[in-house]
PDB file of C-alpha atoms in Angstrom:
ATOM      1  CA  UNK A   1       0.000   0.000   0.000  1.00 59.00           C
ATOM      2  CA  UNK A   2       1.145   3.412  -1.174  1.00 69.00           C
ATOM      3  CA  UNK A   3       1.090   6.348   1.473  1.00 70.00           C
ATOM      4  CA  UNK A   4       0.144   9.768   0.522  1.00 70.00           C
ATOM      5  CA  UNK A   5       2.275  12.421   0.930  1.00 80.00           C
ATOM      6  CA  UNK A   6       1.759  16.076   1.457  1.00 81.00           C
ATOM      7  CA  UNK A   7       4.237  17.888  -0.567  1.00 87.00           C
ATOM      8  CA  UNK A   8       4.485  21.689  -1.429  1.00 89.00           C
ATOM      9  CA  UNK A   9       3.803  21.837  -5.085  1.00 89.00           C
ATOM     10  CA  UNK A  10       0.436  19.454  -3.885  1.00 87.00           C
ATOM     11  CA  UNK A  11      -0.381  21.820  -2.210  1.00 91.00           C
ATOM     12  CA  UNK A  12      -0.012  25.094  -4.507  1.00 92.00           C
ATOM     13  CA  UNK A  13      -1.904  22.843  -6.902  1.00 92.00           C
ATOM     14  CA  UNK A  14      -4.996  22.522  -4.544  1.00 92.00           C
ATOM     15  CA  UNK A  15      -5.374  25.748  -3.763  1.00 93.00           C
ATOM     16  CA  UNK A  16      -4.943  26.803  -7.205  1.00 94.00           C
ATOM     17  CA  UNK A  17      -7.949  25.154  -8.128  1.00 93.00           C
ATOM     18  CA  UNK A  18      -9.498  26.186  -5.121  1.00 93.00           C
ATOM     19  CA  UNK A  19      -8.770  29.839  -6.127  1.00 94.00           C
ATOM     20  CA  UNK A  20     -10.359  29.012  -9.672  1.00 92.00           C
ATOM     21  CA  UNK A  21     -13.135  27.421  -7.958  1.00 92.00           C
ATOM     22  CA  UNK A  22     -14.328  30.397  -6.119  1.00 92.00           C
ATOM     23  CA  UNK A  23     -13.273  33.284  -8.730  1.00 93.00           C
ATOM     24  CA  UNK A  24     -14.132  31.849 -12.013  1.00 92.00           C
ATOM     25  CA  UNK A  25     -18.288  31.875 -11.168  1.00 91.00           C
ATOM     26  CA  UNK A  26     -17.488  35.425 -10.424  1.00 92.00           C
ATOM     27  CA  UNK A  27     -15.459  36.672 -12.631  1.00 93.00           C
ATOM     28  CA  UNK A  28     -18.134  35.163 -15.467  1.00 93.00           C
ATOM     29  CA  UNK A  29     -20.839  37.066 -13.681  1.00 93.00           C
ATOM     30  CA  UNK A  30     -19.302  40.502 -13.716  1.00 94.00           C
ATOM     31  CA  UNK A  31     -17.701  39.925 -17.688  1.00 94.00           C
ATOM     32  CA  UNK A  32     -21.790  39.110 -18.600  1.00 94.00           C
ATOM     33  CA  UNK A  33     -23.210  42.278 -17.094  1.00 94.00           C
ATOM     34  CA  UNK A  34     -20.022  44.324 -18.597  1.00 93.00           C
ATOM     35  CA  UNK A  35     -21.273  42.793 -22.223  1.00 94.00           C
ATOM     36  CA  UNK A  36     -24.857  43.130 -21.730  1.00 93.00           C
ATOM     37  CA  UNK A  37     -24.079  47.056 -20.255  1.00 88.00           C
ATOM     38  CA  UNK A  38     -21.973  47.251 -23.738  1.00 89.00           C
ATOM     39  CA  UNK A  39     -24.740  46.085 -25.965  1.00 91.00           C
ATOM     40  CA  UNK A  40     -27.518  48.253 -23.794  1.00 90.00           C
ATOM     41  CA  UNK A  41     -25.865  51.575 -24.271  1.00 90.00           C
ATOM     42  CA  UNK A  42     -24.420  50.899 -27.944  1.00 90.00           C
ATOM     43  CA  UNK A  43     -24.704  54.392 -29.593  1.00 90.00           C
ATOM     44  CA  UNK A  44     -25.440  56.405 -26.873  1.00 92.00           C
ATOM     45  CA  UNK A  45     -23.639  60.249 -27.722  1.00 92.00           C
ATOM     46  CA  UNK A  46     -21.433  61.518 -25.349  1.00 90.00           C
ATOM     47  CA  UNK A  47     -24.202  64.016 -23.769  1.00 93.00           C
ATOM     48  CA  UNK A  48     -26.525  60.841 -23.094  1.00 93.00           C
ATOM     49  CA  UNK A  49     -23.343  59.470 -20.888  1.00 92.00           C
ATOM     50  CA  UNK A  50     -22.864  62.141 -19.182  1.00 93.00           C
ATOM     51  CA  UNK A  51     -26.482  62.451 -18.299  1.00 94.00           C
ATOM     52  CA  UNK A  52     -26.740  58.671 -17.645  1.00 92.00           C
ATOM     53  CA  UNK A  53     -23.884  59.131 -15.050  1.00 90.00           C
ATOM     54  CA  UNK A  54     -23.716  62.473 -13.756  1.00 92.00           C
ATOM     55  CA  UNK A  55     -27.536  64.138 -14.173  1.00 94.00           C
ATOM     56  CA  UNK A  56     -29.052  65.771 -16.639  1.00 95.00           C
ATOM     57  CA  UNK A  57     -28.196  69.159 -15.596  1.00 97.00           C
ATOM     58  CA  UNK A  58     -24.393  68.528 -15.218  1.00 96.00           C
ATOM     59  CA  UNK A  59     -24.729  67.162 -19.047  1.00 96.00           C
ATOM     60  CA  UNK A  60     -26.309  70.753 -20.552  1.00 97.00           C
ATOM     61  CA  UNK A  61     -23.766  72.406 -17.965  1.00 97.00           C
ATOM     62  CA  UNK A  62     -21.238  70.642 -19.930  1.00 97.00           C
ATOM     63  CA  UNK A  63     -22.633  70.784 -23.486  1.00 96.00           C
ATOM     64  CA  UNK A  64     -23.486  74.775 -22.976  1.00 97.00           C
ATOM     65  CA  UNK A  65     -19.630  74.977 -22.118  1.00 97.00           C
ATOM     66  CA  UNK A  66     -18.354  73.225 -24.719  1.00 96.00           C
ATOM     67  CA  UNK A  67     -20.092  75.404 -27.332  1.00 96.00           C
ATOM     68  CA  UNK A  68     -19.216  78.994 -25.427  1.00 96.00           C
ATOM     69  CA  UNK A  69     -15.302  77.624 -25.433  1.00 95.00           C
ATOM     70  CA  UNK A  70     -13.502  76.465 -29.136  1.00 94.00           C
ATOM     71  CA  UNK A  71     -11.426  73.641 -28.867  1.00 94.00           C
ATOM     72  CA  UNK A  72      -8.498  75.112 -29.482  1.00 92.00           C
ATOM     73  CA  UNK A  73      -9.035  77.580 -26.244  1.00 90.00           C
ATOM     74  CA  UNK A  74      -7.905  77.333 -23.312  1.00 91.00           C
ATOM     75  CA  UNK A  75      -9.644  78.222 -19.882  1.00 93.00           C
ATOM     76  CA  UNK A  76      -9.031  78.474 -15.783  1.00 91.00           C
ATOM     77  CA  UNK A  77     -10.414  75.752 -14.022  1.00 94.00           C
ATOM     78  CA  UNK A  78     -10.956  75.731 -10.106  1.00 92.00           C
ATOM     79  CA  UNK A  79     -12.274  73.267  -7.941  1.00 93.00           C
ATOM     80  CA  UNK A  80     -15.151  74.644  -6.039  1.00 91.00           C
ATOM     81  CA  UNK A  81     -15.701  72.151  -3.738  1.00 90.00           C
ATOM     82  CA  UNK A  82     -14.082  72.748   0.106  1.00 86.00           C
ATOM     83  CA  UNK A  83     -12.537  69.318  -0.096  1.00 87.00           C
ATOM     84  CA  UNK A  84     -10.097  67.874  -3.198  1.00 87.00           C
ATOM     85  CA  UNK A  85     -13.820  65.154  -4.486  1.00 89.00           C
ATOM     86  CA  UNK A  86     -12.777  65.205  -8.148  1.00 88.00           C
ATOM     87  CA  UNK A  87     -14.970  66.976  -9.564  1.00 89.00           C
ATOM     88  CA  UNK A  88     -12.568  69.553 -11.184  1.00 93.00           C
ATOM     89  CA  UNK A  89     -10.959  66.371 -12.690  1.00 93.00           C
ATOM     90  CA  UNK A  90     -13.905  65.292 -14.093  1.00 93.00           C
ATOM     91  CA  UNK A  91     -14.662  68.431 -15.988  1.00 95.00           C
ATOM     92  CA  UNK A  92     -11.552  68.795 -17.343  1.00 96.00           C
ATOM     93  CA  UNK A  93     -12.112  65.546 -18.883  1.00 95.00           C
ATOM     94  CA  UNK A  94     -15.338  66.172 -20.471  1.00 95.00           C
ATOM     95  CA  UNK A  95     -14.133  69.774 -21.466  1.00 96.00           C
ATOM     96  CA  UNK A  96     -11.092  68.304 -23.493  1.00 94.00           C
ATOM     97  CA  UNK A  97      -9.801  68.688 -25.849  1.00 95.00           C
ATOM     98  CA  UNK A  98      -9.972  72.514 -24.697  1.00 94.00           C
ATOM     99  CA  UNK A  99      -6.619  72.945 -22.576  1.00 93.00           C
ATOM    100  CA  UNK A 100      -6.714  73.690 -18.915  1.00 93.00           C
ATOM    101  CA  UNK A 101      -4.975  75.754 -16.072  1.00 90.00           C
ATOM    102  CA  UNK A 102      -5.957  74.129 -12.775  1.00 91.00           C
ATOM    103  CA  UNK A 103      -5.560  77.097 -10.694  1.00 86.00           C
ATOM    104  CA  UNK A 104      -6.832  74.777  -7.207  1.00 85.00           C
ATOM    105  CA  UNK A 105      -9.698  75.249  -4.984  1.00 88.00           C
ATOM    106  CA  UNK A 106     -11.975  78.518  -5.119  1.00 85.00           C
ATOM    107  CA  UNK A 107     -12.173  78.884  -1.510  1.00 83.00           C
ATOM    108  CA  UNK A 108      -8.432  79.435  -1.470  1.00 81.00           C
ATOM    109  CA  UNK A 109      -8.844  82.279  -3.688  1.00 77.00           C
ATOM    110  CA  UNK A 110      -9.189  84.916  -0.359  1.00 68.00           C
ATOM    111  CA  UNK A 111      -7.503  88.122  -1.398  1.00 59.00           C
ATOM    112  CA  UNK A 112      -6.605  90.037  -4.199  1.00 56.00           C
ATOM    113  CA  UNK A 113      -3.265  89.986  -3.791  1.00 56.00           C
ATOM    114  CA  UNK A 114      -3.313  86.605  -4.829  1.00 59.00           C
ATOM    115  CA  UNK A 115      -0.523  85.463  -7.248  1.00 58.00           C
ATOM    116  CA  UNK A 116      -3.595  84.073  -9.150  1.00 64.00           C
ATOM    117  CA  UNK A 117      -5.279  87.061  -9.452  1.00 64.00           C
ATOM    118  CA  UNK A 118      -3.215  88.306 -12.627  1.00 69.00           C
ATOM    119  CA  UNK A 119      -3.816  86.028 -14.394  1.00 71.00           C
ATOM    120  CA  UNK A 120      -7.766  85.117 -13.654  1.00 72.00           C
ATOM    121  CA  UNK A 121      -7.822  88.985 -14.764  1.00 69.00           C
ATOM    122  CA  UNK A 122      -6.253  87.940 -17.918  1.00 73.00           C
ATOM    123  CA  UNK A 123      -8.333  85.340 -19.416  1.00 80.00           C
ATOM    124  CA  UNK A 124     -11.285  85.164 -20.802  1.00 89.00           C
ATOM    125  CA  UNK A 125     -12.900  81.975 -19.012  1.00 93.00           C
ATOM    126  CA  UNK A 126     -12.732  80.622 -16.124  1.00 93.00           C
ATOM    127  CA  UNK A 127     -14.458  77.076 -15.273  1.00 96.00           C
ATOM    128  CA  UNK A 128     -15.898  75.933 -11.444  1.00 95.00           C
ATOM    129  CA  UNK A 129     -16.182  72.527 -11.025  1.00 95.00           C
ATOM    130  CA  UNK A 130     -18.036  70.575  -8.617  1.00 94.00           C
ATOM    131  CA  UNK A 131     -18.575  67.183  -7.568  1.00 91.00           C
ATOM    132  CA  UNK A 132     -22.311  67.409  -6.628  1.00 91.00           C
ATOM    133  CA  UNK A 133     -23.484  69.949  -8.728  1.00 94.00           C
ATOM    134  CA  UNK A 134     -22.744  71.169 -12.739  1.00 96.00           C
ATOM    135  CA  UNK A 135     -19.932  73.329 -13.484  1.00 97.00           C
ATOM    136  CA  UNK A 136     -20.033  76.918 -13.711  1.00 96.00           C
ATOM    137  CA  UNK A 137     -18.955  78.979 -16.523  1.00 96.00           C
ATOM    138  CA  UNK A 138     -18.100  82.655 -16.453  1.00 93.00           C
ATOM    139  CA  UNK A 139     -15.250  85.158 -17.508  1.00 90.00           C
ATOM    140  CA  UNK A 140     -12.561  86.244 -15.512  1.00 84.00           C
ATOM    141  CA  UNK A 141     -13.622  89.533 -14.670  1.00 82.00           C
ATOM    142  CA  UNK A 142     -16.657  88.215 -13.646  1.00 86.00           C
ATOM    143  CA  UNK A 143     -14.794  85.853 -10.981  1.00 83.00           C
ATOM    144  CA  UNK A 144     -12.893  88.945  -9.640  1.00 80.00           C
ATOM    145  CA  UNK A 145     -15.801  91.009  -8.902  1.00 82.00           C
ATOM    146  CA  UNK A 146     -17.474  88.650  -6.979  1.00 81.00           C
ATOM    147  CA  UNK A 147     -14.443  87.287  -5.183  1.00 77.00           C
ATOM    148  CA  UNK A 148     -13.811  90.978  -4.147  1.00 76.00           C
ATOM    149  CA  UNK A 149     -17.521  91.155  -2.868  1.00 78.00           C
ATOM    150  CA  UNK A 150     -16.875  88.866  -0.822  1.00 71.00           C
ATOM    151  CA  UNK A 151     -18.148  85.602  -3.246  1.00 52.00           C
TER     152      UNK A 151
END
């Protein structure tokens, strides 16, 4: 009679196929809903993404600055959201190919004497993102008049 022995590579087998075991049901699960998600929104324009992901109101935010900005511009972007979310990145994203200056947050914008201020002053737009809510649009001087009253 044969005894059965332990050995290491026995044992990297078994859990090998113990790893495929568990993972392969799940892994087949999540690649069917990624195809079926594929097929579903085959076609859709960028706008309808946006809207599918982010509102419909961030999506004409978005579309409304896209058509005030050519692509070829470029425009100040500042995250107006108190803590770094990501919705500055976002923007910038769906903005592109239009080139960006991320200036940083808006609420660190406090006085004039800010070595941002010249050049806010200088350009023509400046874009607020948000993580919650749609971007905002307006032109520098715009920006410096109400940061001077006080936002």
């Amino acid at each position: 009679m044969r005894s059965f022995r332990i050995t290491a590579p026995g044992i990297a087998l078994a859990l090998f196929f113990l790893f495929l075991a568990v993972s392969l049901p799940l892994s087949l699960g999540r690649s069917v809903r990624r195809i079926h998600a594929a097929f579903r929104f085959a076609g859709e324009t960028a706008y309808e993404e946006r809207a599918r992901h982010f509102g419909a109101e961030y999506a004409r935010a978005v579309e409304e600055i896209r058509r005030t900005i050519p692509k070829d511009g470029v425009y100040l972007l500042l995250d107006g959201d108190e803590e770094e979310l990501g919705g500055a990145i976002w923007v910038r994203f769906d903005l592109a190919p239009r080139r960006a200056v991320f200036l940083g947050f808006l609420k660190d914008l406090k006085t004039p004497a800010s070595f941002r201020y010249p050049l806010i002053r200088e350009t023509r737009w400046v874009v607020i993102g948000y993580a919650q809510k749609p971007p905002r649009l307006m032109e520098g001087s715009e920006l410096l008049r109400r940061l001077e009253a006080g936002r």
